[in-house]
Amino acid sequence: MTLDRLILTNFKNYAEADIELCGNVNCFVGNNGAGKTNLLDAAYYLSFCKSYFNPVDSQNIRMGEDFFAIHGHYGDDLVSCVQKRGQNKQMRWNKKVYKTLAEHIGKLPLVMISPSDSLLITGGSEMRRKFVDGVISQTDNVYLDHLMQYTKALDQRNRLLKQMWDDRLWDEAMVGVWDEQLCRHGDYLYDARKRFVEEFVPYFQEYYHWIAGADEPGSIAYQRDERPLIIQLDESRQADRYALHTTCGPHKDDLVFLLNEEGEMSVKRFGSQGQQKSFALALKLAQFQYLLAATGRRPILLLDDIFDKLDMLRVGQLIALVGSDRFGQVLLTDTQPGRVQAIFDQLPQLEHRIFNVEKGKVTDAGR
């Protein structure tokens, strides 16, 4: 599915916007702060029911207004996200309101690539778990349900540990109740993540070789405690009691990104900035390929201001790649109109549309 028309009301710095998009490459050009990224974030909202950049929905309402609305036309289907101050957010498919936001996840596959992706490499393990969970959840609603239930049980177990410490009363049976819940959902998470990494790595290696060159191998390892979760919880019971939180489980898993043939060098610790950027870009392109293989649908690809990190040759190669039949619709941002126009001049066969963005206003500069 492609996003044919994007309509915004009171979203971030846009009072109103109505944009007709083409089915291949759409480029939003303008100065920093003009609102280019906000357009990509609106498309992200329609797929994930939330912002890629700011998790507080009310802060995405235009200053001085009481609500925002985002509408997207995908062929004959209309998808809407409406947030009013002080009320719950509503997601609608053809004007029908979802009972839960989770019902919508996975219907409109989408991949966002932005400068903040470097945190996947340099940030903490939580960033990498969110990446894994986000990809799997687009292809497996059962996984999303287990993840939500595991998170709730983990929160309750941690609350119980703190409460028992405050009361100076240890209740083994009550802790065991939440251990059972963690195992019920955590075992599914473990198995699904392991399968994901096994299927994902070949896609990652293909794109990493394309970006960094075949002479520089890269690999990914799934790092977890291999013992059954019930044994982990039993053996960490006393440590949890004094730590006042659950010290083991899927919420402690991580992805390890490695360099060289033997997979012994951590990209986070030993990789150059160029290698780290290459890893992050390869991860996101592999995410696209994984979702395509798993769903049979080409995700919409969002590229936010990534060209400043690449030389002109690599920029041209990337545009040619994402504009090919392998990919589908692309929305990208750039600060230099001359740069994108020069690239499109070299690729006359590539369907594209360029939009000028200035202070929350969007004008169609044509093809």
mmCIF file of C-alpha atoms in Angstrom:
data_model
loop_
_atom_site.group_PDB
_atom_site.id
_atom_site.type_symbol
_atom_site.label_atom_id
_atom_site.label_comp_id
_atom_site.label_asym_id
_atom_site.label_seq_id
_atom_site.Cartn_x
_atom_site.Cartn_y
_atom_site.Cartn_z
ATOM 1 C CA MET A 1 0.000 0.000 0.000
ATOM 2 C CA THR A 2 1.172 3.522 -0.753
ATOM 3 C CA LEU A 3 0.300 6.760 0.984
ATOM 4 C CA ASP A 4 -1.394 8.702 -1.808
ATOM 5 C CA ARG A 5 -2.499 11.748 0.167
ATOM 6 C CA LEU A 6 -1.458 13.136 3.560
ATOM 7 C CA ILE A 7 -3.669 15.683 5.321
ATOM 8 C CA LEU A 8 -2.622 17.450 8.536
ATOM 9 C CA THR A 9 -4.483 19.753 10.905
ATOM 10 C CA ASN A 10 -2.751 21.414 13.877
ATOM 11 C CA PHE A 11 0.082 18.881 13.818
ATOM 12 C CA LYS A 12 3.313 20.265 15.251
ATOM 13 C CA ASN A 13 4.163 23.383 13.196
ATOM 14 C CA TYR A 14 1.445 22.766 10.571
ATOM 15 C CA ALA A 15 -1.884 24.556 10.836
ATOM 16 C CA GLU A 16 -3.000 22.789 7.655
ATOM 17 C CA ALA A 17 -1.357 20.734 4.940
ATOM 18 C CA ASP A 18 -2.748 18.630 2.093
ATOM 19 C CA ILE A 19 -0.127 16.756 0.080
ATOM 20 C CA GLU A 20 -0.569 14.510 -2.951
ATOM 21 C CA LEU A 21 2.264 11.967 -3.082
ATOM 22 C CA CYS A 22 3.606 9.828 -5.901
ATOM 23 C CA GLY A 23 4.066 6.091 -5.600
ATOM 24 C CA ASN A 24 7.863 6.111 -5.734
ATOM 25 C CA VAL A 25 10.249 8.775 -4.356
ATOM 26 C CA ASN A 26 8.913 11.915 -2.644
ATOM 27 C CA CYS A 27 11.471 14.468 -1.465
ATOM 28 C CA PHE A 28 10.777 17.274 1.020
ATOM 29 C CA VAL A 29 13.402 20.020 0.758
ATOM 30 C CA GLY A 30 13.902 22.969 3.089
ATOM 31 C CA ASN A 31 16.002 24.557 5.791
ATOM 32 C CA ASN A 32 16.454 23.006 9.210
ATOM 33 C CA GLY A 33 13.407 23.672 11.388
ATOM 34 C CA ALA A 34 11.050 24.202 8.449
ATOM 35 C CA GLY A 35 8.976 21.103 9.257
ATOM 36 C CA LYS A 36 10.295 18.462 6.852
ATOM 37 C CA THR A 37 10.763 15.805 9.525
ATOM 38 C CA ASN A 38 7.283 16.515 10.914
ATOM 39 C CA LEU A 39 5.795 15.267 7.634
ATOM 40 C CA LEU A 40 7.639 11.972 7.969
ATOM 41 C CA ASP A 41 6.546 11.744 11.592
ATOM 42 C CA ALA A 42 2.908 12.166 10.515
ATOM 43 C CA ALA A 43 3.281 9.184 8.175
ATOM 44 C CA TYR A 44 4.904 7.254 11.029
ATOM 45 C CA TYR A 45 1.911 8.046 13.272
ATOM 46 C CA LEU A 46 -0.450 6.470 10.743
ATOM 47 C CA SER A 47 1.473 3.181 10.914
ATOM 48 C CA PHE A 48 2.416 2.988 14.600
ATOM 49 C CA CYS A 49 -0.179 5.163 16.384
ATOM 50 C CA LYS A 50 2.617 7.231 17.904
ATOM 51 C CA SER A 51 5.406 9.651 17.083
ATOM 52 C CA TYR A 52 8.875 8.425 16.194
ATOM 53 C CA PHE A 53 10.408 11.390 18.016
ATOM 54 C CA ASN A 54 8.112 12.540 20.847
ATOM 55 C CA PRO A 55 6.114 9.942 22.817
ATOM 56 C CA VAL A 56 3.937 12.603 24.526
ATOM 57 C CA ASP A 57 1.035 12.969 22.085
ATOM 58 C CA SER A 58 -0.262 16.232 23.548
ATOM 59 C CA GLN A 59 3.087 17.880 22.822
ATOM 60 C CA ASN A 60 2.559 17.218 19.114
ATOM 61 C CA ILE A 61 -0.539 19.444 19.044
ATOM 62 C CA ARG A 62 0.196 22.805 17.440
ATOM 63 C CA MET A 63 0.738 25.512 20.029
ATOM 64 C CA GLY A 64 -2.492 27.209 21.029
ATOM 65 C CA GLU A 65 -4.757 24.516 19.556
ATOM 66 C CA ASP A 66 -6.875 21.828 21.239
ATOM 67 C CA PHE A 67 -6.267 18.867 18.925
ATOM 68 C CA PHE A 68 -4.342 17.489 15.995
ATOM 69 C CA ALA A 69 -5.593 15.284 13.189
ATOM 70 C CA ILE A 70 -3.627 13.232 10.660
ATOM 71 C CA HIS A 71 -5.415 11.596 7.724
ATOM 72 C CA GLY A 72 -3.834 9.316 5.153
ATOM 73 C CA HIS A 73 -5.385 7.964 1.968
ATOM 74 C CA TYR A 74 -3.997 4.538 1.057
ATOM 75 C CA GLY A 75 -5.775 3.656 -2.169
ATOM 76 C CA ASP A 76 -9.444 3.369 -1.234
ATOM 77 C CA ASP A 77 -8.714 3.245 2.508
ATOM 78 C CA LEU A 78 -8.657 6.221 4.875
ATOM 79 C CA VAL A 79 -6.554 5.979 8.045
ATOM 80 C CA SER A 80 -6.860 8.680 10.703
ATOM 81 C CA CYS A 81 -5.188 9.602 13.977
ATOM 82 C CA VAL A 82 -6.883 12.227 16.171
ATOM 83 C CA GLN A 83 -5.572 13.499 19.494
ATOM 84 C CA LYS A 84 -7.562 15.956 21.630
ATOM 85 C CA ARG A 85 -6.100 17.504 24.750
ATOM 86 C CA GLY A 86 -7.151 15.610 27.855
ATOM 87 C CA GLN A 87 -8.652 12.713 25.885
ATOM 88 C CA ASN A 88 -7.498 9.341 24.634
ATOM 89 C CA LYS A 89 -6.007 9.161 21.174
ATOM 90 C CA GLN A 90 -8.204 7.640 18.461
ATOM 91 C CA MET A 91 -7.046 5.593 15.479
ATOM 92 C CA ARG A 92 -9.577 4.963 12.737
ATOM 93 C CA TRP A 93 -9.659 2.762 9.656
ATOM 94 C CA ASN A 94 -12.290 4.006 7.211
ATOM 95 C CA LYS A 95 -13.887 5.989 10.066
ATOM 96 C CA LYS A 96 -14.159 2.907 12.300
ATOM 97 C CA VAL A 97 -12.449 3.454 15.652
ATOM 98 C CA TYR A 98 -10.141 0.706 16.905
ATOM 99 C CA LYS A 99 -10.919 -0.699 20.326
ATOM 100 C CA THR A 100 -7.190 -0.939 21.050
ATOM 101 C CA LEU A 101 -4.253 0.648 19.237
ATOM 102 C CA ALA A 102 -2.541 -2.750 19.064
ATOM 103 C CA GLU A 103 -5.157 -3.870 16.513
ATOM 104 C CA HIS A 104 -3.647 -1.461 13.998
ATOM 105 C CA ILE A 105 0.031 -2.354 14.348
ATOM 106 C CA GLY A 106 1.310 -4.225 11.294
ATOM 107 C CA LYS A 107 -1.444 -3.142 8.888
ATOM 108 C CA LEU A 108 0.728 -0.456 7.293
ATOM 109 C CA PRO A 109 4.363 -1.669 7.349
ATOM 110 C CA LEU A 110 6.827 1.205 7.533
ATOM 111 C CA VAL A 111 10.542 1.733 8.166
ATOM 112 C CA MET A 112 12.044 5.013 9.386
ATOM 113 C CA ILE A 113 15.740 5.792 8.891
ATOM 114 C CA SER A 114 16.999 8.876 10.741
ATOM 115 C CA PRO A 115 20.205 10.284 12.279
ATOM 116 C CA SER A 116 19.022 9.074 15.691
ATOM 117 C CA ASP A 117 19.526 5.490 14.489
ATOM 118 C CA SER A 118 23.137 5.826 15.613
ATOM 119 C CA LEU A 119 21.789 5.188 19.120
ATOM 120 C CA LEU A 120 21.088 1.621 18.036
ATOM 121 C CA ILE A 121 24.852 1.187 17.984
ATOM 122 C CA THR A 122 26.075 3.529 20.708
ATOM 123 C CA GLY A 123 23.076 3.550 23.075
ATOM 124 C CA GLY A 124 21.989 1.138 25.767
ATOM 125 C CA SER A 125 20.475 -2.291 25.292
ATOM 126 C CA GLU A 126 16.939 -0.909 25.640
ATOM 127 C CA MET A 127 17.294 0.798 22.249
ATOM 128 C CA ARG A 128 18.196 -2.485 20.551
ATOM 129 C CA ARG A 129 15.390 -4.410 22.288
ATOM 130 C CA LYS A 130 12.901 -1.792 21.117
ATOM 131 C CA PHE A 131 14.202 -2.220 17.578
ATOM 132 C CA VAL A 132 13.766 -5.994 17.696
ATOM 133 C CA ASP A 133 10.348 -5.778 19.368
ATOM 134 C CA GLY A 134 9.169 -3.164 16.872
ATOM 135 C CA VAL A 135 10.107 -5.261 13.845
ATOM 136 C CA ILE A 136 8.649 -8.516 15.151
ATOM 137 C CA SER A 137 5.441 -6.811 16.309
ATOM 138 C CA GLN A 138 4.718 -5.682 12.748
ATOM 139 C CA THR A 139 4.651 -9.300 11.628
ATOM 140 C CA ASP A 140 3.331 -11.153 14.683
ATOM 141 C CA ASN A 141 0.376 -9.834 16.688
ATOM 142 C CA VAL A 142 0.732 -12.744 19.124
ATOM 143 C CA TYR A 143 4.250 -11.537 19.907
ATOM 144 C CA LEU A 144 2.944 -8.027 20.575
ATOM 145 C CA ASP A 145 0.350 -9.407 22.985
ATOM 146 C CA HIS A 146 2.963 -11.503 24.837
ATOM 147 C CA LEU A 147 5.256 -8.469 25.012
ATOM 148 C CA MET A 148 2.534 -6.289 26.513
ATOM 149 C CA GLN A 149 1.550 -8.966 29.026
ATOM 150 C CA TYR A 150 5.184 -9.614 29.975
ATOM 151 C CA THR A 151 5.738 -5.898 30.543
ATOM 152 C CA LYS A 152 2.668 -5.685 32.784
ATOM 153 C CA ALA A 153 3.744 -8.725 34.814
ATOM 154 C CA LEU A 154 7.279 -7.361 35.143
ATOM 155 C CA ASP A 155 5.943 -4.047 36.416
ATOM 156 C CA GLN A 156 3.727 -5.819 38.960
ATOM 157 C CA ARG A 157 6.571 -8.039 40.182
ATOM 158 C CA ASN A 158 8.835 -5.021 40.627
ATOM 159 C CA ARG A 159 6.116 -3.165 42.515
ATOM 160 C CA LEU A 160 5.661 -6.188 44.761
ATOM 161 C CA LEU A 161 9.394 -6.403 45.509
ATOM 162 C CA LYS A 162 9.452 -2.732 46.558
ATOM 163 C CA GLN A 163 6.281 -3.074 48.612
ATOM 164 C CA MET A 164 7.586 -6.120 50.460
ATOM 165 C CA TRP A 165 10.819 -4.283 51.231
ATOM 166 C CA ASP A 166 8.864 -1.348 52.653
ATOM 167 C CA ASP A 167 6.660 -3.681 54.718
ATOM 168 C CA ARG A 168 9.606 -5.848 55.807
ATOM 169 C CA LEU A 169 7.544 -8.880 54.792
ATOM 170 C CA TRP A 170 8.715 -11.449 52.228
ATOM 171 C CA ASP A 171 5.965 -13.509 50.538
ATOM 172 C CA GLU A 172 7.490 -16.287 48.433
ATOM 173 C CA ALA A 173 4.124 -17.430 47.097
ATOM 174 C CA MET A 174 3.189 -13.990 45.780
ATOM 175 C CA VAL A 175 6.511 -13.628 43.995
ATOM 176 C CA GLY A 176 5.932 -17.081 42.493
ATOM 177 C CA VAL A 177 2.615 -15.942 41.012
ATOM 178 C CA TRP A 178 4.358 -13.253 38.974
ATOM 179 C CA ASP A 179 7.222 -15.612 38.106
ATOM 180 C CA GLU A 180 4.658 -17.885 36.468
ATOM 181 C CA GLN A 181 3.303 -14.970 34.422
ATOM 182 C CA LEU A 182 6.780 -13.898 33.345
ATOM 183 C CA CYS A 183 7.603 -17.418 32.169
ATOM 184 C CA ARG A 184 4.308 -17.812 30.309
ATOM 185 C CA HIS A 185 5.027 -14.767 28.180
ATOM 186 C CA GLY A 186 8.812 -14.549 28.388
ATOM 187 C CA ASP A 187 9.452 -17.962 26.842
ATOM 188 C CA TYR A 188 7.524 -16.889 23.740
ATOM 189 C CA LEU A 189 9.606 -13.698 23.516
ATOM 190 C CA TYR A 190 12.846 -15.650 23.769
ATOM 191 C CA ASP A 191 11.897 -18.078 21.006
ATOM 192 C CA ALA A 192 10.545 -15.385 18.670
ATOM 193 C CA ARG A 193 13.615 -13.183 19.084
ATOM 194 C CA LYS A 194 15.939 -16.090 18.404
ATOM 195 C CA ARG A 195 14.086 -16.920 15.169
ATOM 196 C CA PHE A 196 14.065 -13.269 14.181
ATOM 197 C CA VAL A 197 17.835 -12.885 14.494
ATOM 198 C CA GLU A 198 18.459 -16.069 12.507
ATOM 199 C CA GLU A 199 16.242 -14.829 9.661
ATOM 200 C CA PHE A 200 17.370 -11.202 9.876
ATOM 201 C CA VAL A 201 21.158 -11.612 9.791
ATOM 202 C CA PRO A 202 21.418 -12.630 6.095
ATOM 203 C CA TYR A 203 19.483 -9.496 5.061
ATOM 204 C CA PHE A 204 21.713 -7.364 7.266
ATOM 205 C CA GLN A 205 24.908 -8.860 5.857
ATOM 206 C CA GLU A 206 23.737 -8.272 2.287
ATOM 207 C CA TYR A 207 23.185 -4.563 2.888
ATOM 208 C CA TYR A 208 26.240 -4.106 5.069
ATOM 209 C CA HIS A 209 28.416 -5.536 2.299
ATOM 210 C CA TRP A 210 26.746 -3.166 -0.174
ATOM 211 C CA ILE A 211 27.411 -0.135 2.052
ATOM 212 C CA ALA A 212 30.805 -0.979 3.546
ATOM 213 C CA GLY A 213 32.249 -3.291 0.909
ATOM 214 C CA ALA A 214 32.611 -7.045 0.746
ATOM 215 C CA ASP A 215 36.040 -6.910 2.403
ATOM 216 C CA GLU A 216 34.552 -5.721 5.683
ATOM 217 C CA PRO A 217 32.323 -8.404 7.234
ATOM 218 C CA GLY A 218 29.775 -7.634 9.902
ATOM 219 C CA SER A 219 27.621 -9.863 12.060
ATOM 220 C CA ILE A 220 24.927 -9.794 14.760
ATOM 221 C CA ALA A 221 24.620 -11.974 17.850
ATOM 222 C CA TYR A 222 21.604 -12.354 20.134
ATOM 223 C CA GLN A 223 22.826 -12.072 23.719
ATOM 224 C CA ARG A 224 20.668 -13.697 26.395
ATOM 225 C CA ASP A 225 20.839 -16.050 29.334
ATOM 226 C CA GLU A 226 20.336 -19.481 27.766
ATOM 227 C CA ARG A 227 18.956 -21.081 30.940
ATOM 228 C CA PRO A 228 15.184 -21.633 31.183
ATOM 229 C CA LEU A 229 13.550 -18.488 32.520
ATOM 230 C CA ILE A 230 12.067 -20.280 35.537
ATOM 231 C CA ILE A 231 15.565 -21.318 36.623
ATOM 232 C CA GLN A 232 16.880 -17.785 36.120
ATOM 233 C CA LEU A 233 14.110 -16.393 38.317
ATOM 234 C CA ASP A 234 14.615 -19.028 41.023
ATOM 235 C CA GLU A 235 18.364 -18.439 41.207
ATOM 236 C CA SER A 236 18.079 -14.641 41.187
ATOM 237 C CA ARG A 237 15.331 -14.519 43.818
ATOM 238 C CA GLN A 238 17.557 -13.214 46.619
ATOM 239 C CA ALA A 239 19.349 -10.765 44.322
ATOM 240 C CA ASP A 240 15.977 -9.408 43.180
ATOM 241 C CA ARG A 241 14.837 -9.119 46.793
ATOM 242 C CA TYR A 242 17.640 -6.700 47.627
ATOM 243 C CA ALA A 243 17.851 -4.993 44.234
ATOM 244 C CA LEU A 244 14.086 -4.257 44.420
ATOM 245 C CA HIS A 245 13.644 -5.166 40.770
ATOM 246 C CA THR A 246 13.787 -8.194 38.482
ATOM 247 C CA THR A 247 17.387 -8.697 37.424
ATOM 248 C CA CYS A 248 16.912 -11.372 34.750
ATOM 249 C CA GLY A 249 14.629 -12.139 31.844
ATOM 250 C CA PRO A 250 13.947 -11.027 28.257
ATOM 251 C CA HIS A 251 14.007 -7.384 29.366
ATOM 252 C CA LYS A 252 17.771 -7.823 29.800
ATOM 253 C CA ASP A 253 18.463 -9.240 26.318
ATOM 254 C CA ASP A 254 20.677 -7.426 23.847
ATOM 255 C CA LEU A 255 21.932 -7.491 20.276
ATOM 256 C CA VAL A 256 25.705 -7.408 19.845
ATOM 257 C CA PHE A 257 27.092 -5.941 16.621
ATOM 258 C CA LEU A 258 30.445 -7.373 15.612
ATOM 259 C CA LEU A 259 33.240 -6.748 13.112
ATOM 260 C CA ASN A 260 35.799 -9.018 11.418
ATOM 261 C CA GLU A 261 35.587 -12.628 10.272
ATOM 262 C CA GLU A 262 35.758 -14.071 13.763
ATOM 263 C CA GLY A 263 33.081 -11.735 15.137
ATOM 264 C CA GLU A 264 35.309 -10.713 18.025
ATOM 265 C CA MET A 265 35.290 -6.910 17.760
ATOM 266 C CA SER A 266 32.338 -4.924 19.066
ATOM 267 C CA VAL A 267 31.217 -2.159 16.718
ATOM 268 C CA LYS A 268 30.121 -0.116 19.737
ATOM 269 C CA ARG A 269 33.585 -0.284 21.337
ATOM 270 C CA PHE A 270 35.967 -0.550 18.399
ATOM 271 C CA GLY A 271 34.067 0.595 15.304
ATOM 272 C CA SER A 272 34.848 3.908 13.630
ATOM 273 C CA GLN A 273 32.074 6.468 13.141
ATOM 274 C CA GLY A 274 31.857 5.367 9.519
ATOM 275 C CA GLN A 275 31.469 1.724 10.504
ATOM 276 C CA GLN A 276 28.833 2.577 13.100
ATOM 277 C CA LYS A 277 26.848 4.622 10.561
ATOM 278 C CA SER A 278 27.130 1.788 8.030
ATOM 279 C CA PHE A 279 25.838 -0.702 10.604
ATOM 280 C CA ALA A 280 22.873 1.503 11.498
ATOM 281 C CA LEU A 281 21.896 2.048 7.852
ATOM 282 C CA ALA A 282 22.275 -1.653 7.047
ATOM 283 C CA LEU A 283 20.074 -2.551 10.026
ATOM 284 C CA LYS A 284 17.243 -0.370 8.760
ATOM 285 C CA LEU A 285 17.489 -1.530 5.143
ATOM 286 C CA ALA A 286 17.503 -5.109 6.407
ATOM 287 C CA GLN A 287 14.409 -4.289 8.458
ATOM 288 C CA PHE A 288 12.674 -3.318 5.219
ATOM 289 C CA GLN A 289 13.692 -6.573 3.544
ATOM 290 C CA TYR A 290 12.637 -8.667 6.551
ATOM 291 C CA LEU A 291 9.187 -7.067 6.659
ATOM 292 C CA LEU A 292 8.751 -7.550 2.912
ATOM 293 C CA ALA A 293 9.642 -11.241 3.199
ATOM 294 C CA ALA A 294 7.419 -11.758 6.264
ATOM 295 C CA THR A 295 4.328 -9.880 5.056
ATOM 296 C CA GLY A 296 4.589 -9.945 1.256
ATOM 297 C CA ARG A 297 4.053 -6.156 1.292
ATOM 298 C CA ARG A 298 6.619 -3.444 0.635
ATOM 299 C CA PRO A 299 6.832 -1.136 3.640
ATOM 300 C CA ILE A 300 6.831 2.611 3.143
ATOM 301 C CA LEU A 301 10.406 3.819 3.614
ATOM 302 C CA LEU A 302 11.124 7.130 5.367
ATOM 303 C CA LEU A 303 14.607 8.650 5.047
ATOM 304 C CA ASP A 304 15.153 11.619 7.343
ATOM 305 C CA ASP A 305 18.176 13.818 6.625
ATOM 306 C CA ILE A 306 20.629 10.970 6.137
ATOM 307 C CA PHE A 307 22.462 12.300 3.081
ATOM 308 C CA ASP A 308 24.764 14.604 5.047
ATOM 309 C CA LYS A 309 26.385 11.441 6.394
ATOM 310 C CA LEU A 310 27.194 10.092 2.911
ATOM 311 C CA ASP A 311 29.275 11.281 -0.047
ATOM 312 C CA MET A 312 27.527 12.152 -3.329
ATOM 313 C CA LEU A 313 28.415 8.835 -4.940
ATOM 314 C CA ARG A 314 26.867 6.895 -2.082
ATOM 315 C CA VAL A 315 23.843 9.210 -2.018
ATOM 316 C CA GLY A 316 23.218 8.524 -5.693
ATOM 317 C CA GLN A 317 23.613 4.792 -5.157
ATOM 318 C CA LEU A 318 21.200 4.862 -2.220
ATOM 319 C CA ILE A 319 18.540 6.780 -4.180
ATOM 320 C CA ALA A 320 18.904 4.378 -7.095
ATOM 321 C CA LEU A 321 18.574 1.442 -4.712
ATOM 322 C CA VAL A 322 15.493 2.615 -2.817
ATOM 323 C CA GLY A 323 13.885 3.822 -6.028
ATOM 324 C CA SER A 324 14.264 0.421 -7.664
ATOM 325 C CA ASP A 325 11.620 -2.283 -7.976
ATOM 326 C CA ARG A 326 13.025 -3.916 -4.829
ATOM 327 C CA PHE A 327 11.592 -1.066 -2.743
ATOM 328 C CA GLY A 328 8.255 0.719 -2.856
ATOM 329 C CA GLN A 329 7.208 4.221 -1.832
ATOM 330 C CA VAL A 330 9.885 6.460 -0.321
ATOM 331 C CA LEU A 331 9.514 9.743 1.585
ATOM 332 C CA LEU A 332 12.783 11.571 2.228
ATOM 333 C CA THR A 333 14.025 14.924 3.498
ATOM 334 C CA ASP A 334 17.027 17.011 2.512
ATOM 335 C CA THR A 335 18.312 20.520 3.093
ATOM 336 C CA GLN A 336 19.824 20.999 -0.371
ATOM 337 C CA PRO A 337 17.426 21.198 -3.344
ATOM 338 C CA GLY A 338 20.293 21.205 -5.807
ATOM 339 C CA ARG A 339 21.623 17.918 -4.464
ATOM 340 C CA VAL A 340 18.418 15.920 -4.899
ATOM 341 C CA GLN A 341 17.664 17.510 -8.262
ATOM 342 C CA ALA A 342 21.122 16.580 -9.538
ATOM 343 C CA ILE A 343 20.546 12.988 -8.454
ATOM 344 C CA PHE A 344 17.147 12.798 -10.141
ATOM 345 C CA ASP A 345 18.653 14.303 -13.314
ATOM 346 C CA GLN A 346 20.970 11.295 -13.377
ATOM 347 C CA LEU A 347 17.997 8.944 -12.907
ATOM 348 C CA PRO A 348 15.383 10.235 -15.382
ATOM 349 C CA GLN A 349 13.501 6.944 -15.308
ATOM 350 C CA LEU A 350 12.826 7.278 -11.576
ATOM 351 C CA GLU A 351 9.342 8.537 -10.718
ATOM 352 C CA HIS A 352 9.700 11.299 -8.175
ATOM 353 C CA ARG A 353 8.182 14.452 -6.769
ATOM 354 C CA ILE A 354 9.924 17.306 -4.971
ATOM 355 C CA PHE A 355 8.204 19.492 -2.371
ATOM 356 C CA ASN A 356 9.518 22.742 -0.947
ATOM 357 C CA VAL A 357 8.942 23.145 2.786
ATOM 358 C CA GLU A 358 9.120 26.519 4.522
ATOM 359 C CA LYS A 359 7.818 27.371 8.003
ATOM 360 C CA GLY A 360 5.040 24.787 8.033
ATOM 361 C CA LYS A 361 4.042 25.359 4.402
ATOM 362 C CA VAL A 362 4.427 22.752 1.671
ATOM 363 C CA THR A 363 4.462 23.563 -2.044
ATOM 364 C CA ASP A 364 4.797 21.087 -4.892
ATOM 365 C CA ALA A 365 7.912 21.813 -6.938
ATOM 366 C CA GLY A 366 6.902 19.178 -9.493
ATOM 367 C CA ARG A 367 8.704 16.201 -10.922
#
